[in-house]
Amino acid sequence: MTLNDIISGLGVTVLLPVILFVLGTFFRIDVKRLFRSAVLIGVGFIGINLILGYFLNNLAPAAQKMVEFTGVNLPILDVGWPAAAAIAFAGKIGLFVIPITVLVNFLMYVLHLTDTIDVDVWNYWHFAFTGGLVYALTNNLWLGMLASAIDAALVLVLGDWTAPAVQQYYGIPGISLPHGFSAAYVPIAIPINWLLDKLHLDKIQADPESIKKKWGIFGDPVIIGLVLGLVVGFLGNLKTLNDAKSWFNILQLGMSMAAVMYIFPKMVSILMDGLIPISEGVRDFMKARASGRKFYIGLDSAIAVGTPAAIASSMILVPIAIILMVVIPQNRMLLAVDLAVLPFMVVMTIPITRGNILKTVIIGTIIIAVGLLIGTSLSPLFTKAAIQAQFKMPSNATQISSICDGSNPLTWFIVKLINSWYGVVILLVVLVLFLYFYRTHSKVWEKIAGAVEVTEENK
Amino acid sequence: MRTVKILVVCGTGIATSTVVSRKLEEKLSKEGFEVSTRQCKASEVSANLEGIDLIVSTTPISGELKVPVVRTLAFLTGIGEDQAIEEILQKLRGGDKVKKEDVRKDNKNFYERRNSNDIK
């Protein structure tokens, strides 16, 4: 029996708790607490796996029939961030992502290349996801780990760059948001925002509270899931609508999708619960070693997502995303679970647009349109990574992707470049130039990311 | 031991709110409170207020709320946890006007709701 046999024999539901337990002892976490939380992590994985299977088994046949009967050719199912995160952590790279990120962060901090101490261990999954796709592409563990490390490094600098803007806009001093999904859109949002200002769109103001009231239905994942299930079910049964069984099927699919939208994130919260002791261990470990100079504490962008402008813009973006997925001819993705993740997509754009809903929605529309193409193109790797992480697909034909992070431009950029030596060189050069120009011109950069200069007048 | 119901709010109702919930349960039980938490998204606060004594949020929340709100990142950053707990205790004790009976009755309803239609 080889090591590989043991790894695949045990499966991630056993292996990951064991690895996190060992890792936890390194961070000197109380063993009793650690043991229970390690078990919880396994429980969370089983929960996510159950719901993912349920989701695919229900939606895949209906989507298949929809493709056959209507020509709405959207066979790639959006399994959403809960599944993406589980696939990322459960993959080979995911097993190493915590030490990799801690090491990258610590080295960069010591070398004055970042001011962020990223204590948001849960969101290390974004780095693991990028690495996991690279591993699916190359079968090379080292390249996968390198990809994770580069992703982490870029996101840390993005976190530094946006920190003053985020701190001022959201009123959270000392915090940065090194979030692999939210931060990825900052470099795209800045030039578009500049262009929109030239068109004087910044003069058009909309009130987020009244939008929240009018568009509230698009902010409720359960209703989104229900409607989506009904529509896909209807289109899939279009040829047999005179049969009562078809209508049973349509209604059941609506309920199933509503259930998935509600239950899926709950499963993630089990995983989150299990990660708490490790997160605290990592946090205290890093903070104790970072006491030399000032630092930002890197947190989950979930702490900013509640802002009315983010909620209002993403409510408007839900129907826009659905229209885009139908009208963009190259798109093959059927958006589902991640229609609920749009606030995370715009949350770091909002300090740049100064909470302007119109500008945020336009930027969001462009990001989603491009994202659908990215999500379509990364779907074979996404599906392969899921299978490598021992998630079961209902059939060989099933293809999956997601907005977060299947449509993430930063993930795409790294995955596309890393498979050749010159691609790796380009990535490293981009990282170095980014670091150099940001570090030498930080005040200017921070201003274009939405920071307001602190003067005597506005102090 | 006094029972309090705290609504813990973040952007997802999943991510940072889970961390804060566990911390509140741990810290407040040391202060002699029996804590039951409910988690929700910032956009769902007004729909989840029934029977809630206090809102603790990691994210900005808007709208007119009749329940006291503490917005804090202390349980995530590990900085200023004691002050945050102090503020929470103050707000909880300030709300002592609520009779214990009523609190218990509400609490029963809370659990019934929890078991019937919510997996929190």
Coordinates of C-alpha atoms in Angstrom, one line a residue:
Chain A
M1 CA 0.0 0.0 0.0
T2 CA 1.5 3.3 -1.1
L3 CA 1.0 6.7 0.5
N4 CA -1.3 7.7 -2.3
D5 CA -3.4 4.6 -1.6
I6 CA -3.7 5.6 2.0
I7 CA -4.6 9.2 1.1
S8 CA -7.3 8.3 -1.4
G9 CA -8.5 5.4 0.8
L10 CA -9.0 7.7 3.9
G11 CA -10.6 10.4 1.9
V12 CA -10.7 14.1 2.7
T13 CA -13.3 13.7 5.5
V14 CA -10.7 11.9 7.5
L15 CA -7.5 13.3 6.2
L16 CA -8.2 17.0 6.6
P17 CA -9.3 16.7 10.2
V18 CA -6.1 14.8 10.9
I19 CA -3.9 17.3 9.1
L20 CA -5.5 20.2 10.8
F21 CA -5.2 18.5 14.2
V22 CA -1.5 18.1 13.6
L23 CA -1.2 21.7 12.4
G24 CA -3.2 22.9 15.4
T25 CA -0.7 21.3 17.9
F26 CA 2.0 23.3 16.2
F27 CA 0.1 26.5 17.0
R28 CA -0.3 25.2 20.6
I29 CA -4.0 25.0 20.7
D30 CA -5.7 23.2 23.6
V31 CA -5.9 19.6 22.5
K32 CA -9.5 18.9 23.7
R33 CA -10.8 21.9 21.8
L34 CA -8.7 21.2 18.8
F35 CA -9.9 17.6 18.6
R36 CA -13.5 18.6 18.6
S37 CA -13.0 21.3 16.0
A38 CA -11.0 18.9 13.8
V39 CA -14.0 16.5 13.9
L40 CA -16.4 19.4 13.1
I41 CA -14.3 20.2 9.9
G42 CA -14.9 16.6 8.8
V43 CA -18.6 17.0 9.5
G44 CA -18.7 20.2 7.5
F45 CA -17.1 18.5 4.5
I46 CA -19.6 15.7 4.7
G47 CA -22.4 18.2 4.8
I48 CA -21.2 20.2 1.8
N49 CA -20.7 17.0 -0.1
L50 CA -24.2 15.9 0.6
I51 CA -25.7 19.1 -0.6
L52 CA -23.5 19.3 -3.6
G53 CA -24.6 15.8 -4.6
Y54 CA -28.2 16.7 -4.0
F55 CA -27.8 19.9 -6.0
L56 CA -26.1 18.2 -9.0
N57 CA -28.4 15.2 -9.0
N58 CA -31.5 17.5 -9.2
L59 CA -30.3 20.3 -11.5
A60 CA -28.1 18.4 -13.9
P61 CA -30.8 16.3 -15.6
A62 CA -33.2 19.3 -15.8
A63 CA -30.4 21.5 -17.3
Q64 CA -29.6 18.7 -19.7
K65 CA -33.2 18.5 -20.9
M66 CA -33.4 22.3 -21.1
V67 CA -30.3 22.3 -23.4
E68 CA -32.0 19.6 -25.6
F69 CA -35.4 21.1 -25.8
T70 CA -34.8 24.9 -26.0
G71 CA -31.3 25.4 -27.3
V72 CA -30.5 27.4 -24.1
N73 CA -27.1 25.9 -24.1
L74 CA -26.0 26.3 -20.4
P75 CA -24.7 22.9 -19.3
I76 CA -22.1 24.2 -16.8
L77 CA -23.7 24.3 -13.4
D78 CA -22.7 27.0 -11.0
V79 CA -22.1 25.2 -7.7
G80 CA -21.2 28.4 -5.9
W81 CA -18.6 29.4 -3.4
P82 CA -19.5 26.8 -0.7
A83 CA -18.6 24.0 -3.1
A84 CA -15.6 25.9 -4.5
A85 CA -14.2 26.4 -1.0
A86 CA -14.7 22.8 -0.1
I87 CA -13.0 21.6 -3.3
A88 CA -10.1 24.0 -2.6
F89 CA -9.5 22.9 0.9
A90 CA -10.0 19.2 0.1
G91 CA -7.5 19.2 -2.8
K92 CA -3.9 18.3 -2.4
I93 CA -2.9 22.0 -2.4
G94 CA -5.6 22.8 0.2
L95 CA -3.8 20.5 2.7
F96 CA -0.8 22.8 2.5
V97 CA -2.4 26.2 2.0
I98 CA -2.4 27.3 5.7
P99 CA 1.4 26.9 6.2
I100 CA 2.1 28.3 2.7
T101 CA 0.1 31.4 3.3
V102 CA 1.4 32.0 6.8
L103 CA 5.0 31.6 5.5
V104 CA 4.4 34.0 2.5
N105 CA 2.7 36.5 4.7
F106 CA 5.3 36.4 7.4
L107 CA 8.3 36.7 4.9
M108 CA 6.7 39.6 3.1
Y109 CA 5.9 41.3 6.4
V110 CA 9.5 40.9 7.6
L111 CA 10.9 42.1 4.3
H112 CA 8.6 45.2 4.4
L113 CA 6.7 44.0 1.3
T114 CA 3.4 44.0 3.0
D115 CA 1.8 45.7 6.0
T116 CA -1.1 43.2 6.2
I117 CA -1.2 40.3 8.7
D118 CA -3.9 38.1 7.1
V119 CA -5.7 36.3 10.0
D120 CA -8.7 35.3 7.9
V121 CA -7.7 31.7 7.6
W122 CA -11.0 30.6 6.1
N123 CA -10.4 32.8 3.0
Y124 CA -7.0 31.1 2.4
W125 CA -9.3 28.8 0.4
H126 CA -9.1 31.3 -2.6
F127 CA -5.3 30.7 -2.7
A128 CA -5.9 27.0 -2.4
F129 CA -8.4 27.1 -5.2
T130 CA -6.0 28.8 -7.6
G131 CA -3.3 26.3 -6.7
G132 CA -5.9 23.5 -7.0
L133 CA -6.7 24.5 -10.6
V134 CA -3.0 24.7 -11.5
Y135 CA -2.5 21.2 -10.0
A136 CA -5.5 19.9 -12.0
L137 CA -3.9 21.4 -15.1
T138 CA -0.2 20.4 -14.6
N139 CA -0.3 17.5 -12.1
N140 CA 2.6 19.3 -10.5
L141 CA 2.3 19.8 -6.8
W142 CA 5.1 22.4 -6.7
L143 CA 3.6 24.5 -9.4
G144 CA 0.3 24.3 -7.6
M145 CA 1.9 25.5 -4.4
L146 CA 3.8 28.2 -6.3
A147 CA 0.5 29.4 -7.8
S148 CA -1.1 29.6 -4.3
A149 CA 1.9 31.5 -3.0
I150 CA 1.8 34.0 -5.9
D151 CA -2.0 34.5 -5.5
A152 CA -1.5 35.1 -1.7
A153 CA 1.3 37.6 -2.4
L154 CA -0.7 39.5 -4.9
V155 CA -3.8 39.6 -2.7
L156 CA -1.8 40.8 0.3
V157 CA -0.5 43.7 -1.8
L158 CA -4.0 44.4 -3.1
G159 CA -5.0 44.4 0.6
D160 CA -2.4 47.0 1.5
W161 CA -3.2 49.1 -1.5
T162 CA -6.9 49.3 -0.7
A163 CA -6.5 49.5 3.1
P164 CA -6.7 53.3 3.5
A165 CA -9.8 53.6 1.2
V166 CA -11.5 50.6 2.9
Q167 CA -10.7 51.9 6.4
Q168 CA -12.1 55.4 5.6
Y169 CA -15.1 54.3 3.7
Y170 CA -16.2 51.5 6.1
G171 CA -14.9 53.2 9.2
I172 CA -12.7 50.2 10.2
P173 CA -9.3 51.6 11.3
G174 CA -6.3 49.2 11.3
I175 CA -8.1 46.7 9.0
S176 CA -7.3 45.6 5.5
L177 CA -9.3 43.1 3.3
P178 CA -6.9 40.7 1.6
H179 CA -9.8 38.8 0.1
G180 CA -8.9 36.6 -2.9
F181 CA -12.3 37.3 -4.6
S182 CA -13.3 40.8 -3.6
A183 CA -9.8 42.4 -4.0
A184 CA -9.3 40.8 -7.4
Y185 CA -11.7 43.3 -9.0
V186 CA -10.0 46.5 -7.7
P187 CA -7.5 46.8 -10.6
I188 CA -10.4 46.4 -13.1
A189 CA -12.8 48.8 -11.3
I190 CA -10.3 51.7 -11.1
P191 CA -10.0 52.4 -14.8
I192 CA -13.7 51.8 -15.5
N193 CA -14.6 54.2 -12.7
W194 CA -12.2 56.8 -14.1
L195 CA -13.9 56.5 -17.5
L196 CA -17.4 56.8 -16.0
D197 CA -16.3 59.9 -14.1
K198 CA -15.3 61.4 -17.5
L199 CA -18.8 60.7 -18.7
H200 CA -20.1 62.6 -15.5
L201 CA -22.0 59.5 -14.3
D202 CA -20.8 60.3 -10.8
K203 CA -23.4 63.1 -10.8
I204 CA -26.3 60.6 -10.9
Q205 CA -27.1 59.5 -7.4
A206 CA -29.5 56.7 -6.4
D207 CA -30.7 56.0 -2.8
P208 CA -29.6 52.6 -1.7
E209 CA -32.4 52.3 0.9
S210 CA -35.2 52.8 -1.6
I211 CA -33.5 50.3 -4.0
K212 CA -33.3 47.8 -1.1
K213 CA -37.0 48.1 -0.6
K214 CA -38.0 47.8 -4.3
W215 CA -35.5 45.1 -5.3
G216 CA -35.5 43.2 -2.1
I217 CA -36.6 40.0 -3.7
F218 CA -33.3 39.7 -5.5
G219 CA -31.5 39.8 -2.2
D220 CA -33.1 36.7 -0.9
P221 CA -31.3 33.5 -2.0
V222 CA -34.3 31.3 -1.2
I223 CA -36.5 33.1 -3.6
I224 CA -33.8 33.3 -6.2
G225 CA -33.3 29.5 -5.9
L226 CA -37.0 28.8 -6.1
V227 CA -37.6 30.9 -9.2
L228 CA -34.4 29.6 -10.9
G229 CA -35.5 26.0 -10.2
L230 CA -39.0 26.7 -11.5
V231 CA -37.7 28.3 -14.7
V232 CA -35.1 25.6 -15.5
G233 CA -37.7 22.9 -14.7
F234 CA -40.3 24.6 -17.0
L235 CA -37.8 24.9 -19.9
G236 CA -36.7 21.3 -19.3
N237 CA -40.2 20.0 -19.4
L238 CA -41.4 22.2 -22.3
K239 CA -42.3 19.3 -24.6
T240 CA -44.4 17.4 -22.0
L241 CA -46.3 20.2 -20.3
N242 CA -49.7 18.3 -20.7
D243 CA -48.4 15.6 -18.4
A244 CA -49.0 16.2 -14.7
K245 CA -45.8 14.5 -13.9
S246 CA -43.9 17.3 -15.6
W247 CA -45.5 19.8 -13.4
F248 CA -44.7 17.8 -10.3
N249 CA -41.1 17.8 -11.5
I250 CA -41.1 21.5 -12.1
L251 CA -42.4 22.4 -8.6
Q252 CA -40.1 19.9 -7.0
L253 CA -37.1 21.4 -8.7
G254 CA -38.1 24.9 -7.5
M255 CA -38.2 23.6 -3.9
S256 CA -35.0 21.7 -4.3
M257 CA -33.1 24.8 -5.5
A258 CA -34.6 27.0 -2.7
A259 CA -33.4 24.3 -0.3
V260 CA -29.9 24.3 -1.8
M261 CA -29.5 28.0 -1.6
Y262 CA -30.5 28.0 2.1
I263 CA -28.8 24.9 3.3
F264 CA -25.5 25.1 1.4
P265 CA -24.1 28.1 3.4
K266 CA -25.2 26.5 6.6
M267 CA -22.9 23.6 5.9
V268 CA -20.1 26.0 5.4
S269 CA -20.8 27.5 8.8
I270 CA -20.1 24.1 10.4
L271 CA -16.7 24.2 8.6
M272 CA -16.2 27.7 9.8
D273 CA -16.9 26.7 13.4
G274 CA -14.3 23.9 13.1
L275 CA -11.7 26.3 11.8
I276 CA -12.0 28.8 14.7
P277 CA -9.3 27.3 17.0
I278 CA -6.8 27.1 14.1
S279 CA -7.7 30.6 13.0
E280 CA -7.1 31.9 16.5
G281 CA -3.8 30.0 16.7
V282 CA -2.6 31.4 13.4
R283 CA -3.7 34.9 14.4
D284 CA -1.9 34.8 17.7
F285 CA 1.1 33.2 16.2
M286 CA 1.4 35.9 13.5
K287 CA 0.5 38.8 15.7
A288 CA 3.1 37.8 18.3
R289 CA 5.8 37.9 15.6
A290 CA 4.6 41.1 13.9
S291 CA 5.0 43.3 17.0
G292 CA 8.0 45.1 15.5
R293 CA 6.1 47.6 13.4
K294 CA 2.6 48.7 12.6
F295 CA 0.4 46.4 10.7
Y296 CA -3.1 46.0 9.3
I297 CA -5.1 43.1 10.4
G298 CA -6.4 41.3 7.3
L299 CA -10.1 40.2 7.7
D300 CA -12.9 38.8 5.6
S301 CA -14.6 41.3 3.3
A302 CA -17.9 40.0 4.8
I303 CA -17.4 42.7 7.4
A304 CA -18.0 45.4 4.8
V305 CA -20.7 43.6 2.7
G306 CA -23.5 44.9 4.9
T307 CA -23.1 48.4 3.6
P308 CA -26.4 49.5 1.9
A309 CA -24.6 50.4 -1.4
A310 CA -23.2 46.9 -1.7
I311 CA -26.5 45.3 -1.0
A312 CA -28.5 47.6 -3.3
S313 CA -26.0 47.3 -6.2
S314 CA -25.9 43.5 -6.0
M315 CA -29.7 43.3 -5.9
I316 CA -29.8 45.1 -9.3
L317 CA -27.0 43.0 -10.6
V318 CA -28.8 39.7 -10.0
P319 CA -31.3 40.1 -12.9
I320 CA -28.5 41.7 -15.0
A321 CA -26.4 38.6 -14.4
I322 CA -29.3 36.3 -15.5
I323 CA -29.8 38.3 -18.7
L324 CA -26.1 38.3 -19.4
M325 CA -25.9 34.5 -19.0
V326 CA -28.6 34.1 -21.7
V327 CA -27.5 36.7 -24.2
I328 CA -23.7 36.2 -24.2
P329 CA -23.4 33.6 -26.9
Q330 CA -20.1 32.1 -25.7
N331 CA -21.4 31.6 -22.1
R332 CA -22.1 28.0 -21.1
M333 CA -22.6 28.7 -17.4
L334 CA -26.0 28.3 -15.7
L335 CA -25.8 30.7 -12.8
A336 CA -27.3 29.4 -9.6
V337 CA -25.7 29.3 -6.1
D338 CA -23.4 32.2 -6.7
L339 CA -26.2 34.7 -7.5
A340 CA -25.9 35.2 -3.8
V341 CA -22.3 36.1 -3.8
L342 CA -22.5 39.3 -5.9
P343 CA -22.1 41.7 -2.8
F344 CA -18.6 40.3 -2.4
M345 CA -17.8 41.2 -6.0
V346 CA -18.6 44.9 -5.6
V347 CA -17.7 45.5 -1.9
M348 CA -14.2 46.8 -2.7
T349 CA -15.4 48.7 -5.7
I350 CA -17.7 50.8 -3.6
P351 CA -15.0 52.9 -1.9
I352 CA -13.7 53.6 -5.5
T353 CA -17.1 54.7 -6.8
R354 CA -17.8 56.4 -3.4
G355 CA -20.9 54.4 -3.0
N356 CA -22.4 55.5 -6.4
I357 CA -24.9 52.8 -7.3
L358 CA -25.0 53.5 -11.0
K359 CA -21.3 53.3 -11.4
T360 CA -21.0 50.3 -9.3
V361 CA -23.7 48.5 -11.3
I362 CA -22.0 49.3 -14.6
I363 CA -18.7 48.1 -13.3
G364 CA -20.4 45.0 -11.9
T365 CA -22.1 44.3 -15.3
I366 CA -18.7 44.4 -17.1
I367 CA -17.1 42.2 -14.5
I368 CA -19.9 39.6 -14.6
A369 CA -20.0 39.6 -18.4
V370 CA -16.2 38.9 -18.6
G371 CA -16.6 36.5 -15.6
L372 CA -19.1 34.3 -17.4
L373 CA -16.5 33.8 -20.1
I374 CA -13.8 33.0 -17.6
G375 CA -16.1 30.7 -15.7
T376 CA -16.9 28.9 -18.9
S377 CA -13.2 28.5 -19.9
L378 CA -12.1 27.4 -16.4
S379 CA -14.9 24.9 -16.0
P380 CA -13.0 21.8 -17.3
L381 CA -10.2 22.4 -14.7
F382 CA -12.8 23.2 -12.0
T383 CA -14.5 19.9 -12.7
K384 CA -11.2 18.1 -12.7
A385 CA -10.2 19.7 -9.4
A386 CA -13.5 18.6 -7.9
I387 CA -13.0 15.0 -8.9
Q388 CA -9.4 15.1 -7.7
A389 CA -10.7 16.3 -4.3
Q390 CA -13.0 13.2 -4.3
F391 CA -16.3 15.0 -4.9
K392 CA -18.7 12.8 -6.8
M393 CA -20.2 14.0 -10.1
P394 CA -23.5 12.5 -11.1
S395 CA -22.2 11.6 -14.6
N396 CA -19.1 12.1 -16.7
A397 CA -20.9 14.7 -18.7
T398 CA -21.5 17.0 -15.7
Q399 CA -19.5 20.2 -15.8
I400 CA -19.3 22.7 -12.9
S401 CA -18.0 26.1 -12.3
S402 CA -18.9 29.1 -10.1
I403 CA -18.6 32.9 -10.0
C404 CA -16.5 32.7 -6.8
D405 CA -13.8 31.7 -7.8
G406 CA -14.4 30.1 -11.1
S407 CA -14.9 33.5 -12.7
N408 CA -12.2 35.2 -10.8
P409 CA -9.9 37.2 -13.2
L410 CA -6.9 36.9 -10.9
T411 CA -7.3 33.1 -10.6
W412 CA -7.7 32.9 -14.4
F413 CA -4.6 35.1 -14.9
I414 CA -2.4 32.9 -12.8
V415 CA -3.7 29.6 -14.1
K416 CA -3.3 30.7 -17.8
L417 CA 0.3 31.9 -17.2
I418 CA 1.8 29.4 -14.9
N419 CA 2.0 26.4 -17.2
S420 CA 5.2 27.6 -19.0
W421 CA 8.5 28.9 -17.8
Y422 CA 8.0 32.3 -19.4
G423 CA 4.5 32.5 -17.9
V424 CA 6.0 32.0 -14.5
V425 CA 8.6 34.7 -15.3
I426 CA 5.8 37.1 -16.4
L427 CA 3.9 36.4 -13.2
L428 CA 6.9 37.1 -11.0
V429 CA 7.7 40.3 -13.0
V430 CA 4.1 41.5 -12.5
L431 CA 4.4 40.8 -8.8
V432 CA 7.7 42.6 -8.5
L433 CA 6.6 45.6 -10.6
F434 CA 3.3 45.8 -8.7
L435 CA 5.2 45.8 -5.4
Y436 CA 7.8 48.2 -6.5
F437 CA 5.5 50.9 -8.0
Y438 CA 3.0 50.5 -5.1
R439 CA 5.6 50.7 -2.4
T440 CA 7.4 53.7 -4.0
H441 CA 4.2 55.6 -4.8
S442 CA 1.9 54.3 -2.2
K443 CA 0.1 57.6 -1.4
V444 CA -0.9 58.2 -5.1
W445 CA -2.0 54.5 -5.5
E446 CA -4.0 54.6 -2.4
K447 CA -5.8 57.7 -3.6
I448 CA -6.9 56.2 -6.9
A449 CA -8.2 53.2 -4.9
G450 CA -10.6 55.6 -3.2
A451 CA -8.6 57.0 -0.2
V452 CA -9.2 60.6 0.7
E453 CA -6.1 62.5 1.7
V454 CA -6.2 63.6 5.3
T455 CA -5.7 67.3 5.4
E456 CA -6.2 69.9 8.1
E457 CA -9.7 70.7 6.7
N458 CA -11.3 67.3 6.5
K459 CA -9.5 65.8 9.5
Chain B
M1 CA -28.3 33.0 35.3
R2 CA -29.9 35.4 32.9
T3 CA -30.7 34.3 29.4
V4 CA -30.0 36.7 26.5
K5 CA -30.7 36.4 22.8
I6 CA -28.1 38.0 20.6
L7 CA -28.5 38.5 16.9
V8 CA -25.0 38.2 15.3
V9 CA -24.8 39.9 12.0
C10 CA -22.3 39.9 9.2
G11 CA -22.2 40.1 5.4
T12 CA -23.1 36.4 4.9
G13 CA -24.7 35.3 8.1
I14 CA -22.1 32.5 7.9
A15 CA -18.6 33.6 7.9
T16 CA -17.5 36.1 10.6
S17 CA -20.8 35.8 12.5
T18 CA -20.0 32.2 13.3
V19 CA -16.7 33.2 14.9
V20 CA -18.4 36.1 16.9
S21 CA -21.2 33.8 18.0
R22 CA -18.8 31.3 19.5
K23 CA -16.8 34.0 21.2
L24 CA -19.9 35.6 22.7
E25 CA -21.2 32.3 24.0
E26 CA -17.8 31.6 25.6
K27 CA -17.1 35.1 27.1
L28 CA -20.7 35.9 28.3
S29 CA -21.2 32.6 30.0
K30 CA -18.2 33.5 32.2
E31 CA -20.2 36.7 33.1
G32 CA -23.1 34.6 34.2
F33 CA -25.3 34.9 31.1
E34 CA -26.8 32.0 29.2
V35 CA -26.4 33.1 25.6
S36 CA -28.4 32.0 22.6
T37 CA -27.3 33.4 19.3
R38 CA -28.9 33.7 16.0
Q39 CA -27.0 34.6 12.8
C40 CA -28.1 36.5 9.8
K41 CA -27.1 38.7 7.0
A42 CA -27.1 42.5 7.3
S43 CA -29.9 42.8 4.8
E44 CA -32.1 40.4 6.9
V45 CA -31.8 42.1 10.3
S46 CA -35.3 43.6 10.5
A47 CA -36.8 40.2 9.7
N48 CA -34.9 38.5 12.6
L49 CA -35.5 41.0 15.4
E50 CA -38.2 39.1 17.3
G51 CA -37.2 38.4 20.9
I52 CA -33.7 39.7 20.4
D53 CA -32.0 41.6 23.3
L54 CA -28.9 42.8 21.4
I55 CA -27.4 43.0 18.0
V56 CA -23.7 42.4 17.6
S57 CA -22.5 43.1 14.1
T58 CA -19.2 43.0 12.2
T59 CA -20.6 45.0 9.3
P60 CA -22.5 48.3 9.0
I61 CA -26.3 47.8 9.4
S62 CA -28.8 50.4 8.5
G63 CA -32.5 51.1 9.2
E64 CA -34.4 52.0 12.4
L65 CA -33.8 49.3 15.0
K66 CA -35.4 49.2 18.4
V67 CA -32.7 46.9 19.7
P68 CA -29.3 48.1 20.8
V69 CA -26.5 47.5 18.4
V70 CA -22.8 46.9 19.1
R71 CA -20.6 47.0 16.0
T72 CA -17.2 45.5 16.6
L73 CA -14.4 43.6 15.0
A74 CA -12.6 42.9 18.3
F75 CA -13.6 39.2 18.2
L76 CA -12.0 38.8 14.8
T77 CA -8.9 40.8 15.3
G78 CA -8.3 39.7 18.9
I79 CA -7.7 43.4 19.8
G80 CA -9.9 45.1 22.3
E81 CA -12.0 42.1 23.1
D82 CA -12.4 43.1 26.8
Q83 CA -13.7 46.6 25.9
A84 CA -16.1 45.0 23.4
I85 CA -17.4 42.6 26.1
E86 CA -17.7 45.6 28.5
E87 CA -19.8 47.5 26.0
I88 CA -22.0 44.5 25.4
L89 CA -22.5 43.9 29.1
Q90 CA -23.4 47.5 29.6
K91 CA -26.0 47.4 26.9
L92 CA -27.3 44.0 28.2
R93 CA -27.6 45.3 31.7
G94 CA -29.2 48.5 30.5
G95 CA -31.9 46.3 29.0
D96 CA -32.7 44.8 32.4
K97 CA -36.1 46.4 32.3
V98 CA -37.3 43.3 30.4
K99 CA -38.8 40.9 33.0
K100 CA -37.1 37.6 33.4
E101 CA -40.4 35.8 32.8
D102 CA -40.9 37.5 29.5
V103 CA -37.4 36.7 28.5
R104 CA -37.9 33.1 29.3
K105 CA -41.2 33.0 27.4
D106 CA -39.7 34.6 24.4
N107 CA -36.8 32.2 24.6
K108 CA -39.1 29.2 24.4
N109 CA -40.6 30.6 21.3
F110 CA -37.1 31.2 19.9
Y111 CA -36.2 27.6 20.4
E112 CA -39.4 26.4 18.9
R113 CA -38.8 28.6 15.8
R114 CA -35.3 27.4 15.7
N115 CA -36.2 23.8 15.7
S116 CA -39.1 24.1 13.3
N117 CA -37.8 26.1 10.4
D118 CA -34.3 27.1 10.9
I119 CA -31.0 25.3 10.9
K120 CA -28.8 27.9 12.6

